[in-house]
PDB file of C-alpha atoms in Angstrom:
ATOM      1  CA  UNK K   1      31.388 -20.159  20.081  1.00 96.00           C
ATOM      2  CA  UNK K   2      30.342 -16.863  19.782  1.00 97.00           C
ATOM      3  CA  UNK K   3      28.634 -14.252  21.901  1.00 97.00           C
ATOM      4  CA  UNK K   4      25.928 -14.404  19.964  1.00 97.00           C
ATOM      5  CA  UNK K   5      25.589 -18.294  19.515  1.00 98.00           C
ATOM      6  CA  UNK K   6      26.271 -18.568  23.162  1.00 97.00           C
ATOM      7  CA  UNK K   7      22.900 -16.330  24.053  1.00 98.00           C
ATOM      8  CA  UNK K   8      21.005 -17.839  21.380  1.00 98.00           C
ATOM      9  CA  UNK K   9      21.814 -21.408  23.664  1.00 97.00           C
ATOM     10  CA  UNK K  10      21.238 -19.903  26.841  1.00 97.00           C
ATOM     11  CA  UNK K  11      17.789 -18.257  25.774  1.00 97.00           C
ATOM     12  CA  UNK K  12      16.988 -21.705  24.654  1.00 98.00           C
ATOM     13  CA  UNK K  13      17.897 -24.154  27.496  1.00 97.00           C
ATOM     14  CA  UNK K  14      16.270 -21.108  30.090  1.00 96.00           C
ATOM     15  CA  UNK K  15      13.094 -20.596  27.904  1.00 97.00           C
ATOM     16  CA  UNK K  16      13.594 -16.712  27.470  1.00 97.00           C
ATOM     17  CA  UNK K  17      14.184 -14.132  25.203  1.00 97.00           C
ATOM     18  CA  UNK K  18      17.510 -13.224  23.503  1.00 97.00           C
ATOM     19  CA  UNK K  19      17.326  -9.685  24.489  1.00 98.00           C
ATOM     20  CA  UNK K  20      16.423 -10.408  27.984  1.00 98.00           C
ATOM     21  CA  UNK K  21      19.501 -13.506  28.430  1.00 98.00           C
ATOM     22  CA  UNK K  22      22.072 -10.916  26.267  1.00 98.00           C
ATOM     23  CA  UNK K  23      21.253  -8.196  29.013  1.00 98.00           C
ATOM     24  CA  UNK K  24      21.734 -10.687  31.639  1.00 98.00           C
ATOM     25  CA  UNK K  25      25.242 -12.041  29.702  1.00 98.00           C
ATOM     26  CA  UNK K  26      26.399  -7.951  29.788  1.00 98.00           C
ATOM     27  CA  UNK K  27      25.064  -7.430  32.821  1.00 98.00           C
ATOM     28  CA  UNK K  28      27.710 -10.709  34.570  1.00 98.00           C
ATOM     29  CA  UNK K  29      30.351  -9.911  31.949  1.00 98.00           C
ATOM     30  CA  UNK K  30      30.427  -5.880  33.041  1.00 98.00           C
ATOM     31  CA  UNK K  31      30.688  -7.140  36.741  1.00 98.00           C
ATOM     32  CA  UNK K  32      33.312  -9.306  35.915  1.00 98.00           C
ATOM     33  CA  UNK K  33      35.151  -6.680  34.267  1.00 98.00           C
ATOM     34  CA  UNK K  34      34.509  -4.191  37.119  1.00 98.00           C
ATOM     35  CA  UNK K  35      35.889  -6.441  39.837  1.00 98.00           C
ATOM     36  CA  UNK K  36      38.961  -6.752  38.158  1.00 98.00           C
ATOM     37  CA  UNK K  37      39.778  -4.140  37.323  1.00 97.00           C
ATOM     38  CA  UNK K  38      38.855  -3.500  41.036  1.00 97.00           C
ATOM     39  CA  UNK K  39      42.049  -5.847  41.832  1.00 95.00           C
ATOM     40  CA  UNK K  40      39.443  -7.862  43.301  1.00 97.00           C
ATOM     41  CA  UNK K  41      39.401 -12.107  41.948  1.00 98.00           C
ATOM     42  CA  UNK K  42      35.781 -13.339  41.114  1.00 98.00           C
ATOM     43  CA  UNK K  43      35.208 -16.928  42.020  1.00 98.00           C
ATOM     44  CA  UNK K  44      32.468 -18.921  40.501  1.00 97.00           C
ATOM     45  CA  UNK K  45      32.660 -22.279  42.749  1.00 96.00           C
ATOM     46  CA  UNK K  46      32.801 -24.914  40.219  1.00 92.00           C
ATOM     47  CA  UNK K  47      33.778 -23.646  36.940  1.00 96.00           C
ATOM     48  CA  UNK K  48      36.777 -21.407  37.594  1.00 98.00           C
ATOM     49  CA  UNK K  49      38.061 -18.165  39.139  1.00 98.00           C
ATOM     50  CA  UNK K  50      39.240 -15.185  37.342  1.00 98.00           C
ATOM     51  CA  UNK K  51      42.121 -13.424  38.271  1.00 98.00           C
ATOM     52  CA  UNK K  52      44.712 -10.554  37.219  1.00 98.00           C
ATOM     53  CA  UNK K  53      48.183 -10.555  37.574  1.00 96.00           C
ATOM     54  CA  UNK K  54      51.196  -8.355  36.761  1.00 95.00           C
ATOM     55  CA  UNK K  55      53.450  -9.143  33.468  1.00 95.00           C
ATOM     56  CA  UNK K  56      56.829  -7.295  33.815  1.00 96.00           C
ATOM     57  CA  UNK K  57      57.961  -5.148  30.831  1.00 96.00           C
ATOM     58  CA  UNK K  58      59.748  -6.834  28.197  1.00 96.00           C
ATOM     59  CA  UNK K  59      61.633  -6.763  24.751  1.00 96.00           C
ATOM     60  CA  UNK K  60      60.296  -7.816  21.886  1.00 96.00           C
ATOM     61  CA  UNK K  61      60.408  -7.861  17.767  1.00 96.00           C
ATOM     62  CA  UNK K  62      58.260  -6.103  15.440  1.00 94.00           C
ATOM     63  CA  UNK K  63      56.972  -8.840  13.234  1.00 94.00           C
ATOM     64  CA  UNK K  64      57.412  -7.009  10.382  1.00 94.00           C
ATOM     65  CA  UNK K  65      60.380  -5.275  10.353  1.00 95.00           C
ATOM     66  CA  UNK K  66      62.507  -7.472  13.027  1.00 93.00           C
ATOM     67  CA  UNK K  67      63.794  -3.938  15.092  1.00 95.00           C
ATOM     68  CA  UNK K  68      63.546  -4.103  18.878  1.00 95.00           C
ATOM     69  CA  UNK K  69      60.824  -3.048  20.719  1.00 96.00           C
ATOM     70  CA  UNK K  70      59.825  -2.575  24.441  1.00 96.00           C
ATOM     71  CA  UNK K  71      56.759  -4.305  25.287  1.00 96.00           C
ATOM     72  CA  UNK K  72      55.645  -2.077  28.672  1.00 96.00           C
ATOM     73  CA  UNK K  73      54.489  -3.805  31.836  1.00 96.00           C
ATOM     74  CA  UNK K  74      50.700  -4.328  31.840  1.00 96.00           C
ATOM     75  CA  UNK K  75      48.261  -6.450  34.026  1.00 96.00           C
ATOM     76  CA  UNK K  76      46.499  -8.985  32.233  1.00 97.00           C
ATOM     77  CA  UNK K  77      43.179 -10.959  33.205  1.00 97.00           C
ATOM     78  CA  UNK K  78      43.674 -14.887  33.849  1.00 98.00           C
ATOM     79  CA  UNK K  79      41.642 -18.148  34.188  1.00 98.00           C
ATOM     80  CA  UNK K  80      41.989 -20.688  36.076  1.00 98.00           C
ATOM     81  CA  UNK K  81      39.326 -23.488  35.560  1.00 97.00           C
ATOM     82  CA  UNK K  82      37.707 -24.903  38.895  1.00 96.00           C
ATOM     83  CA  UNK K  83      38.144 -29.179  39.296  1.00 94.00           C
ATOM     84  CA  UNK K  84      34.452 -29.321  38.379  1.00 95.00           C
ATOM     85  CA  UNK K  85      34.927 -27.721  34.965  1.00 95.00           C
ATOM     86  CA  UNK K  86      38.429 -29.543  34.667  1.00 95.00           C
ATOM     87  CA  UNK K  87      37.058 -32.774  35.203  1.00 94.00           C
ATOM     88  CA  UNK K  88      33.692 -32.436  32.643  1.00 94.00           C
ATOM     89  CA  UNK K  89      36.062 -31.295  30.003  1.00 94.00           C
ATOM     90  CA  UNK K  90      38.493 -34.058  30.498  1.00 94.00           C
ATOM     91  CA  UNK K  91      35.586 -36.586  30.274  1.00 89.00           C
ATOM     92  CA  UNK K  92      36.239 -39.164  27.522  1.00 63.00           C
TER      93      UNK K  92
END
């Protein structure tokens, strides 16, 4: 699903406008972001809480060419679904 498709659903189940539900999506999403990168988590009870963590530096392999390459360290956002979004999508 795509941005897009995903505000066209949430305008429709909430009954308003796509402008006004994509302004509301940026408006969560740039919070999001800004917490993180904050080094603060951001826990929505239910359906998961977002995270960032620390991935040392590495060495890797061009894909192209094969040489070596050093991958630098970085932090890097994570999920981790809550039991209530775990459970509904292990439904059968």
């Amino acid at each position: 699903m795509t941005k897009a498709e995903l505000v066209a659903e949430a305008a429709a189940a909430a009954g308003t406008t796509k402008a006004a539900t994509e302004k509301v999506l940026n408006a969560v999403l740039g919070s999001i972001q800004g917490a993180l990168v904050a080094g603060k988590n951001v826990t929505l009870v239910g359906f998961g809480t977002f995270t960032t963590a620390g991935r040392q530096s590495r060495e890797g392999r061009n894909p192209k060419t094969g040489a070596k390459i050093k991958i630098p360290k970085a932090r890097v956002a994570k999920f981790r679904p809550g039991k209530k979004l775990r459970e509904t999508v292990n439904k059968k």
